[in-house]
Coordinates of C-alpha atoms in Angstrom, one line a residue:
X1 CA -8.6 8.7 -4.9
X2 CA -8.2 8.2 -1.2
X3 CA -4.7 8.1 0.4
X4 CA -3.2 7.7 -2.9
X5 CA -4.3 11.0 -4.1
X6 CA -4.1 12.8 -0.7
X7 CA -0.3 11.9 -0.7
X8 CA 0.2 12.9 -4.4
X9 CA -1.2 16.4 -3.4
X10 CA 1.5 16.7 -0.4
X11 CA 4.1 15.6 -2.9
X12 CA 2.9 18.3 -5.5
X13 CA 3.0 20.9 -2.8
X14 CA 6.5 20.0 -2.2
X15 CA 7.2 21.0 -5.9
X16 CA 7.6 17.4 -7.4
X17 CA 6.2 16.4 -10.6
X18 CA 3.6 14.0 -9.7
X19 CA 2.3 11.2 -12.1
X20 CA -0.6 8.8 -11.3
X21 CA -2.4 5.8 -12.7
X22 CA -5.4 4.1 -12.7
X23 CA -7.3 1.4 -14.6
X24 CA -9.7 4.1 -15.6
X25 CA -9.9 6.0 -18.8
X26 CA -8.9 9.5 -18.5
X27 CA -12.1 10.8 -19.6
X28 CA -13.8 8.8 -16.6
X29 CA -11.4 10.2 -14.2
X30 CA -10.5 13.6 -15.3
X31 CA -13.0 15.5 -12.7
X32 CA -11.4 13.9 -10.0
X33 CA -8.0 14.6 -11.0
X34 CA -6.3 17.2 -9.1
X35 CA -4.7 20.0 -11.3
X36 CA -1.1 19.6 -12.4
X37 CA -1.1 16.0 -11.9
X38 CA 0.3 13.6 -14.9
X39 CA -2.1 10.8 -15.6
X40 CA -1.6 7.3 -17.2
X41 CA -4.1 4.9 -17.9
X42 CA -2.6 1.5 -16.8
X43 CA -4.2 -1.8 -15.0
X44 CA -1.5 -3.0 -12.3
X45 CA -2.1 -6.3 -13.2
X46 CA -0.9 -5.7 -16.7
X47 CA 2.9 -6.0 -16.5
X48 CA 3.6 -4.9 -20.0
X49 CA 1.6 -1.6 -19.6
X50 CA 2.9 -0.6 -16.1
X51 CA 6.4 -0.9 -17.8
X52 CA 5.2 1.1 -20.7
X53 CA 3.9 3.9 -18.7
X54 CA 6.8 4.2 -16.2
X55 CA 9.4 4.2 -19.2
X56 CA 7.1 6.9 -20.8
X57 CA 7.5 8.9 -17.6
X58 CA 11.2 8.4 -17.3
X59 CA 11.7 9.5 -20.8
X60 CA 9.7 12.8 -20.3
X61 CA 11.2 13.9 -17.1
X62 CA 14.5 12.3 -17.1
X63 CA 14.3 10.4 -13.5
X64 CA 12.1 8.7 -11.3
X65 CA 12.6 9.7 -7.5
X66 CA 9.8 8.2 -5.9
X67 CA 7.5 5.3 -6.9
X68 CA 4.4 4.8 -4.4
X69 CA 3.0 1.3 -5.0
X70 CA -0.6 2.4 -3.6
X71 CA -3.1 -0.1 -5.3
X72 CA -5.0 -2.4 -3.4
X73 CA -8.4 -4.1 -2.7
X74 CA -10.0 -6.1 -0.1
X75 CA -12.6 -8.6 0.2
X76 CA -15.8 -9.0 2.5
X77 CA -14.4 -9.7 5.9
X78 CA -15.9 -13.2 6.6
X79 CA -14.4 -16.5 7.8
X80 CA -14.7 -18.6 4.6
X81 CA -13.3 -15.9 1.7
X82 CA -14.9 -15.5 -1.8
X83 CA -12.3 -17.5 -3.3
X84 CA -12.5 -15.6 -6.8
X85 CA -12.4 -12.3 -5.3
X86 CA -9.6 -13.4 -3.3
X87 CA -7.8 -14.1 -6.6
X88 CA -8.3 -10.8 -7.6
X89 CA -7.0 -9.3 -4.2
X90 CA -3.7 -11.3 -5.1
X91 CA -3.7 -10.1 -8.1
X92 CA -3.6 -6.5 -7.4
X93 CA -2.1 -6.3 -3.6
X94 CA 1.2 -8.6 -4.6
X95 CA 1.4 -8.9 -8.3
X96 CA 0.3 -5.1 -8.8
X97 CA 3.0 -4.0 -6.5
X98 CA 5.9 -6.2 -8.3
X99 CA 4.5 -4.7 -11.8
X100 CA 4.8 -1.1 -10.3
X101 CA 8.3 -1.5 -8.7
X102 CA 10.3 -3.9 -11.0
X103 CA 10.5 -1.2 -13.8
X104 CA 11.0 1.6 -11.7
X105 CA 13.8 -0.2 -9.9
X106 CA 15.6 -0.8 -13.1
X107 CA 15.8 3.1 -13.9
X108 CA 16.5 4.0 -10.3
X109 CA 19.6 1.4 -10.4
X110 CA 21.2 3.3 -13.4
X111 CA 20.5 6.6 -11.7
X112 CA 21.9 5.4 -8.4
X113 CA 19.2 6.9 -6.6
X114 CA 15.7 6.5 -6.0
X115 CA 12.7 5.6 -3.3
X116 CA 10.4 2.7 -3.3
X117 CA 7.2 3.0 -1.2
X118 CA 4.9 0.3 -0.4
X119 CA 1.6 0.0 1.7
X120 CA 1.1 -3.0 3.9
X121 CA -1.3 -3.1 7.2
X122 CA -1.3 -3.9 10.7
X123 CA -2.7 -7.5 9.2
X124 CA 0.6 -8.1 8.1
X125 CA 1.5 -8.6 11.8
X126 CA -0.8 -11.1 12.8
X127 CA -3.7 -13.5 11.0
X128 CA -6.7 -11.4 12.0
X129 CA -10.3 -13.0 11.8
X130 CA -11.7 -12.9 8.4
X131 CA -8.9 -11.5 6.5
X132 CA -6.9 -14.8 5.6
X133 CA -6.5 -13.4 2.0
X134 CA -6.2 -9.6 2.4
X135 CA -3.8 -10.1 5.2
X136 CA -1.5 -12.3 3.6
X137 CA -1.2 -10.2 0.6
X138 CA 0.1 -7.4 3.0
X139 CA 2.2 -10.0 5.0
X140 CA 3.9 -10.8 1.5
X141 CA 4.4 -6.7 1.1
X142 CA 6.0 -6.5 4.6
X143 CA 8.6 -9.3 3.9
X144 CA 9.1 -8.1 0.4
X145 CA 9.8 -4.7 1.3
X146 CA 12.1 -5.4 4.2
X147 CA 14.0 -7.5 1.9
X148 CA 14.5 -4.9 -0.8
X149 CA 15.4 -2.5 1.6
X150 CA 18.6 -4.4 2.2
X151 CA 19.1 -5.5 -1.4
X152 CA 18.9 -2.1 -3.0
X153 CA 20.6 0.0 -0.4
X154 CA 24.0 -0.5 -2.3
X155 CA 22.3 0.9 -5.5
X156 CA 21.3 4.0 -3.7
X157 CA 17.7 3.1 -3.3
X158 CA 15.6 3.6 -0.2
X159 CA 12.7 1.4 0.7
X160 CA 9.7 2.6 3.0
X161 CA 7.0 0.2 4.0
X162 CA 4.0 1.8 5.8
X163 CA 1.3 -0.2 7.7
X164 CA -1.7 1.7 8.3
X165 CA -4.3 0.6 11.0
X166 CA -7.8 1.4 10.5
X167 CA -8.4 4.5 7.7
X168 CA -11.7 5.6 6.7
X169 CA -11.8 4.9 2.9
X170 CA -14.7 3.3 0.7
X171 CA -12.8 -0.1 1.6
X172 CA -13.6 0.2 5.2
X173 CA -16.7 1.9 5.1
X174 CA -18.8 -1.2 4.9
X175 CA -16.8 -3.0 7.9
X176 CA -19.4 -4.6 10.5
X177 CA -17.0 -4.7 13.3
X178 CA -15.1 -2.3 15.9
X179 CA -12.3 -0.1 14.0
X180 CA -10.1 1.3 16.9
X181 CA -8.2 4.3 16.5
X182 CA -9.9 5.2 13.3
X183 CA -8.4 8.1 11.4
X184 CA -9.2 9.7 8.1
X185 CA -7.5 9.8 4.8
X186 CA -5.7 13.3 5.1
X187 CA -4.3 12.1 8.3
X188 CA -3.2 9.1 6.9
X189 CA -1.5 11.0 4.0
X190 CA 0.4 12.8 6.5
X191 CA 1.8 10.1 8.2
X192 CA 2.9 8.6 5.0
X193 CA 4.4 11.6 3.7
X194 CA 6.4 12.1 7.0
X195 CA 7.7 8.4 6.7
X196 CA 8.9 9.2 2.8
X197 CA 10.6 12.5 4.1
X198 CA 12.5 10.7 6.9
X199 CA 12.9 7.6 4.6
X200 CA 12.0 5.5 7.5
X201 CA 12.1 1.8 6.4
X202 CA 9.1 0.8 8.6
X203 CA 6.2 3.3 9.5
X204 CA 3.3 1.8 11.7
X205 CA 0.4 4.2 12.1
X206 CA -1.5 5.6 14.2
X207 CA 0.9 5.2 17.4
X208 CA -1.6 3.0 19.1
X209 CA -2.0 0.6 16.4
X210 CA 1.4 0.5 16.1
X211 CA 1.7 -0.9 20.0
X212 CA -1.0 -3.5 19.8
X213 CA 0.5 -5.0 16.3
X214 CA 4.0 -5.6 18.1
X215 CA 1.9 -6.8 21.0
X216 CA 0.0 -9.3 18.8
X217 CA 3.1 -10.3 16.8
X218 CA 5.1 -11.3 19.7
X219 CA 2.3 -12.8 21.7
X220 CA 2.8 -16.7 22.0
X221 CA 0.6 -18.1 19.0
X222 CA -1.7 -20.4 21.1
X223 CA -2.8 -17.5 23.4
X224 CA -3.1 -15.3 20.3
X225 CA -5.6 -17.8 18.7
X226 CA -7.4 -18.4 21.7
X227 CA -8.0 -14.8 22.3
X228 CA -9.0 -14.0 18.7
X229 CA -11.2 -17.2 18.5
X230 CA -13.1 -15.9 21.4
X231 CA -14.1 -12.6 19.7
X232 CA -12.4 -10.7 22.4
X233 CA -10.7 -8.4 20.1
X234 CA -13.7 -6.9 18.7
X235 CA -12.5 -7.6 15.3
X236 CA -15.0 -10.1 14.2
X237 CA -18.1 -9.3 12.2
X238 CA -21.1 -8.5 14.5

């Protein structure tokens, strides 16, 4: 669903064979599955299952050109996190990405080509209020992807990290705070597809959020903490 589905549709339009996975059984998701998509039931938290389905795809189609590690969840935006929910966020947003890209990289090394795409967030660039766990998982993705972009280049493997601003999805619909420069899922998918086509190492979007994220990143931290602590950003719960 969401951005993953929209990106898949754009890739399918370009003539790619597209496979998608979800923890849901096929019978529960088939009505929402676009025509022509290969479907694999797999929970990204299950390392062995993810390796199994990626291996199955590679055997069936002979290569893996692109892996788009899209799975991610959030937690309610509050000052004190729900710690149990936070551990689920870590399992999916961090371990789930590793379980997705690790087996694919082995095949890509052998074929001497491939492209890994990961999803971070503007929250990877600064500790935003109420996002201590979610933002930390995206900061991991940012660093993880940058390192891989260097380490995998000799094997002919490209790495692209995209960092969206606020996108209208089921994850953000319940947000009780301002969401500046909010875009819809189709707009987000178009940004991601453009970054994939250009094999960009980093792509932050939309443009105003890219500028803001860089300002927040380079701002002296004592000024940043004072600014955010006073709620002047509008990102605190209202």
